[in-house]
């Protein structure tokens, strides 16, 4: 049986739990952010909860057998094999129309020209998913497969242009759709998808307006896209195509895809959007349609499994740390000032953690993955009282999903089916004011919620580069005949991953990781337990 002592194996989530609405279901189905694997266990080390994370391990793998590594790798290779149009259709490839040869001869560094062009990626190229060999499950941030933390190579498909393609570019109609909320870099990805499609020779490119809604809502027409249309859209935030949450019957969307004659669908979105795209992919396969569905992961929360980061995250951190800096100035300038900043992060505290590290001015960082108490000698309020007495001011950064267990739960859901969170920022503001009034100490609380400012800005240089490469690789993947995949960056290398493997559960901050330890060192905060 699979090892699950102090290891958190990522639980699986079915397309029905994550995707679009199946026929007969009354609601648009969503990615369940609160889902926790049945294998997850938390071990206490002192007062800090330690969570050691692992890759998903099939329950059929028995670590007591000497050949378990062989079975694990076979299972891994099977799960990470990319779905291809050849799986359902008898199609033959043709030489690619994507070439950079006309840029001139390439030399070997000594001035001698190289014969031929080696700019294509071989189908057998792989990149390592995990690169650290942990010596013990107790190591900081350990991600182990078995109880002894043995090293097992995990290879995933390298992204990039192939020499053989499975579409005739001039006959292709490509569609692009952006779903969920806004995120810095959406226009950058749209632009690069269009430019790369045109590089292949595609002339019919359309945008589907306002997310999945654009497939079925009356009055919403396709937006014709070309280089002229998208040339400068990366200079502004938001999405040229618009965004929305929610969706419709999968069958309705695929009917619309058929009726429109779309051959390639590029879907930009987070976990729920990915699950919906996977459901669309499965329905297309069921109907034996030659339609390639390729995703580009979009979430400023940075909460998609297996990836170094998602586009928009760096920009969000940059904008968030400016809000923290403002809170610092306000707090320092006031008598007993307390700057309180609430940042995005429903289930993952990456923005709050990284923004706190970037600013260097945060005294308390609260994230969903680490429980805390407000009252008592070890609570947040007592620590703030200590900070006011010792240094005269304090700065608090809290992620929107933190401390929800302290608040009255809401049964309301948004259009995507996500539970509407109670406002931890307002709650903290009220509790801080109440506490200092009760202890007879003056406190001037400055509350900042920059949520919509963070997600609506233009992508910074780092995200713009990431968006450019992801957009290009999405097109390369579609022309290579893959479908039901997403493209991302793993250990600095760009890869293709099957959608089901990245939506098993949200990516979370590991409280035992070195990055969280670095954040604690920076803030100097104690354990609020």
PDB file of N, CA, C and O in Angstrom, residues 327-355:
ATOM      1  N   UNK A 327       1.321  50.866   3.433  1.00  0.00           N
ATOM      2  CA  UNK A 327       0.841  50.594   4.793  1.00  0.00           C
ATOM      3  C   UNK A 327       1.939  50.874   5.814  1.00  0.00           C
ATOM      4  O   UNK A 327       1.677  51.373   6.917  1.00  0.00           O
ATOM      5  N   UNK A 328       3.173  50.559   5.448  1.00  0.00           N
ATOM      6  CA  UNK A 328       4.317  50.815   6.334  1.00  0.00           C
ATOM      7  C   UNK A 328       4.478  52.316   6.596  1.00  0.00           C
ATOM      8  O   UNK A 328       4.657  52.751   7.735  1.00  0.00           O
ATOM      9  N   UNK A 329       4.409  53.098   5.523  1.00  0.00           N
ATOM     10  CA  UNK A 329       4.561  54.547   5.668  1.00  0.00           C
ATOM     11  C   UNK A 329       3.432  55.131   6.516  1.00  0.00           C
ATOM     12  O   UNK A 329       3.644  55.967   7.397  1.00  0.00           O
ATOM     13  N   UNK A 330       2.202  54.665   6.255  1.00  0.00           N
ATOM     14  CA  UNK A 330       1.054  55.137   7.040  1.00  0.00           C
ATOM     15  C   UNK A 330       1.222  54.775   8.516  1.00  0.00           C
ATOM     16  O   UNK A 330       0.975  55.598   9.408  1.00  0.00           O
ATOM     17  N   UNK A 331       1.635  53.525   8.767  1.00  0.00           N
ATOM     18  CA  UNK A 331       1.762  53.066  10.152  1.00  0.00           C
ATOM     19  C   UNK A 331       2.885  53.792  10.882  1.00  0.00           C
ATOM     20  O   UNK A 331       2.730  54.217  12.037  1.00  0.00           O
ATOM     21  N   UNK A 332       4.018  53.945  10.213  1.00  0.00           N
ATOM     22  CA  UNK A 332       5.167  54.596  10.831  1.00  0.00           C
ATOM     23  C   UNK A 332       4.908  56.080  11.100  1.00  0.00           C
ATOM     24  O   UNK A 332       5.438  56.653  12.058  1.00  0.00           O
ATOM     25  N   UNK A 333       4.062  56.677  10.261  1.00  0.00           N
ATOM     26  CA  UNK A 333       3.798  58.111  10.383  1.00  0.00           C
ATOM     27  C   UNK A 333       2.720  58.433  11.406  1.00  0.00           C
ATOM     28  O   UNK A 333       2.508  59.608  11.745  1.00  0.00           O
ATOM     29  N   UNK A 334       2.012  57.413  11.868  1.00  0.00           N
ATOM     30  CA  UNK A 334       0.926  57.630  12.829  1.00  0.00           C
ATOM     31  C   UNK A 334       1.376  57.245  14.240  1.00  0.00           C
ATOM     32  O   UNK A 334       2.284  56.432  14.424  1.00  0.00           O
ATOM     33  N   UNK A 335       0.753  57.828  15.229  1.00  0.00           N
ATOM     34  CA  UNK A 335       1.029  57.440  16.613  1.00  0.00           C
ATOM     35  C   UNK A 335       0.387  56.080  16.867  1.00  0.00           C
ATOM     36  O   UNK A 335      -0.816  55.901  16.736  1.00  0.00           O
ATOM     37  N   UNK A 336       1.226  55.099  17.197  1.00  0.00           N
ATOM     38  CA  UNK A 336       0.769  53.715  17.379  1.00  0.00           C
ATOM     39  C   UNK A 336       0.008  53.231  16.134  1.00  0.00           C
ATOM     40  O   UNK A 336      -1.096  52.683  16.222  1.00  0.00           O
ATOM     41  N   UNK A 337       0.614  53.467  14.997  1.00  0.00           N
ATOM     42  CA  UNK A 337      -0.025  53.072  13.749  1.00  0.00           C
ATOM     43  C   UNK A 337       0.102  51.585  13.463  1.00  0.00           C
ATOM     44  O   UNK A 337       1.140  50.968  13.733  1.00  0.00           O
ATOM     45  N   UNK A 338      -0.952  51.002  12.920  1.00  0.00           N
ATOM     46  CA  UNK A 338      -0.945  49.591  12.488  1.00  0.00           C
ATOM     47  C   UNK A 338      -1.445  49.547  11.047  1.00  0.00           C
ATOM     48  O   UNK A 338      -2.599  49.872  10.762  1.00  0.00           O
ATOM     49  N   UNK A 339      -0.562  49.181  10.134  1.00  0.00           N
ATOM     50  CA  UNK A 339      -0.935  49.038   8.728  1.00  0.00           C
ATOM     51  C   UNK A 339      -1.398  47.627   8.458  1.00  0.00           C
ATOM     52  O   UNK A 339      -0.684  46.661   8.771  1.00  0.00           O
ATOM     53  N   UNK A 340      -2.589  47.480   7.910  1.00  0.00           N
ATOM     54  CA  UNK A 340      -3.177  46.164   7.635  1.00  0.00           C
ATOM     55  C   UNK A 340      -3.483  46.057   6.147  1.00  0.00           C
ATOM     56  O   UNK A 340      -4.231  46.873   5.600  1.00  0.00           O
ATOM     57  N   UNK A 341      -2.893  45.054   5.488  1.00  0.00           N
ATOM     58  CA  UNK A 341      -3.086  44.864   4.046  1.00  0.00           C
ATOM     59  C   UNK A 341      -3.668  43.480   3.791  1.00  0.00           C
ATOM     60  O   UNK A 341      -3.112  42.466   4.236  1.00  0.00           O
ATOM     61  N   UNK A 342      -4.786  43.437   3.081  1.00  0.00           N
ATOM     62  CA  UNK A 342      -5.374  42.143   2.679  1.00  0.00           C
ATOM     63  C   UNK A 342      -5.057  41.903   1.208  1.00  0.00           C
ATOM     64  O   UNK A 342      -5.342  42.744   0.352  1.00  0.00           O
ATOM     65  N   UNK A 343      -4.493  40.728   0.916  1.00  0.00           N
ATOM     66  CA  UNK A 343      -4.116  40.383  -0.448  1.00  0.00           C
ATOM     67  C   UNK A 343      -4.887  39.164  -0.924  1.00  0.00           C
ATOM     68  O   UNK A 343      -5.480  38.431  -0.123  1.00  0.00           O
ATOM     69  N   UNK A 344      -4.860  38.913  -2.217  1.00  0.00           N
ATOM     70  CA  UNK A 344      -5.567  37.763  -2.787  1.00  0.00           C
ATOM     71  C   UNK A 344      -4.870  36.466  -2.396  1.00  0.00           C
ATOM     72  O   UNK A 344      -3.674  36.449  -2.116  1.00  0.00           O
ATOM     73  N   UNK A 345      -5.647  35.401  -2.410  1.00  0.00           N
ATOM     74  CA  UNK A 345      -5.140  34.078  -2.044  1.00  0.00           C
ATOM     75  C   UNK A 345      -6.201  33.293  -1.315  1.00  0.00           C
ATOM     76  O   UNK A 345      -6.235  33.267  -0.085  1.00  0.00           O
ATOM     77  N   UNK A 346      -7.100  32.656  -2.083  1.00  0.00           N
ATOM     78  CA  UNK A 346      -8.216  31.935  -1.474  1.00  0.00           C
ATOM     79  C   UNK A 346      -7.734  30.750  -0.637  1.00  0.00           C
ATOM     80  O   UNK A 346      -8.148  30.556   0.491  1.00  0.00           O
ATOM     81  N   UNK A 347      -6.885  29.932  -1.238  1.00  0.00           N
ATOM     82  CA  UNK A 347      -6.412  28.739  -0.537  1.00  0.00           C
ATOM     83  C   UNK A 347      -4.898  28.685  -0.444  1.00  0.00           C
ATOM     84  O   UNK A 347      -4.358  27.855   0.272  1.00  0.00           O
ATOM     85  N   UNK A 348      -4.226  29.563  -1.174  1.00  0.00           N
ATOM     86  CA  UNK A 348      -2.766  29.560  -1.200  1.00  0.00           C
ATOM     87  C   UNK A 348      -2.245  30.949  -0.838  1.00  0.00           C
ATOM     88  O   UNK A 348      -2.716  31.950  -1.368  1.00  0.00           O
ATOM     89  N   UNK A 349      -1.229  30.971   0.009  1.00  0.00           N
ATOM     90  CA  UNK A 349      -0.719  32.253   0.490  1.00  0.00           C
ATOM     91  C   UNK A 349       0.545  32.731  -0.193  1.00  0.00           C
ATOM     92  O   UNK A 349       1.337  33.478   0.405  1.00  0.00           O
ATOM     93  N   UNK A 350       0.736  32.337  -1.451  1.00  0.00           N
ATOM     94  CA  UNK A 350       1.983  32.682  -2.133  1.00  0.00           C
ATOM     95  C   UNK A 350       2.162  34.195  -2.301  1.00  0.00           C
ATOM     96  O   UNK A 350       3.262  34.720  -2.117  1.00  0.00           O
ATOM     97  N   UNK A 351       1.091  34.907  -2.670  1.00  0.00           N
ATOM     98  CA  UNK A 351       1.227  36.351  -2.867  1.00  0.00           C
ATOM     99  C   UNK A 351       1.594  37.039  -1.555  1.00  0.00           C
ATOM    100  O   UNK A 351       2.516  37.863  -1.500  1.00  0.00           O
ATOM    101  N   UNK A 352       0.884  36.707  -0.486  1.00  0.00           N
ATOM    102  CA  UNK A 352       1.160  37.329   0.811  1.00  0.00           C
ATOM    103  C   UNK A 352       2.583  37.009   1.266  1.00  0.00           C
ATOM    104  O   UNK A 352       3.300  37.893   1.765  1.00  0.00           O
ATOM    105  N   UNK A 353       2.999  35.767   1.105  1.00  0.00           N
ATOM    106  CA  UNK A 353       4.343  35.364   1.536  1.00  0.00           C
ATOM    107  C   UNK A 353       5.422  36.087   0.744  1.00  0.00           C
ATOM    108  O   UNK A 353       6.357  36.666   1.310  1.00  0.00           O
ATOM    109  N   UNK A 354       5.308  36.074  -0.589  1.00  0.00           N
ATOM    110  CA  UNK A 354       6.336  36.685  -1.428  1.00  0.00           C
ATOM    111  C   UNK A 354       6.322  38.209  -1.317  1.00  0.00           C
ATOM    112  O   UNK A 354       7.390  38.844  -1.336  1.00  0.00           O
ATOM    113  N   UNK A 355       5.146  38.805  -1.203  1.00  0.00           N
ATOM    114  CA  UNK A 355       5.076  40.261  -1.058  1.00  0.00           C
ATOM    115  C   UNK A 355       5.682  40.697   0.274  1.00  0.00           C
ATOM    116  O   UNK A 355       6.348  41.744   0.359  1.00  0.00           O
TER     117      UNK A 355
END
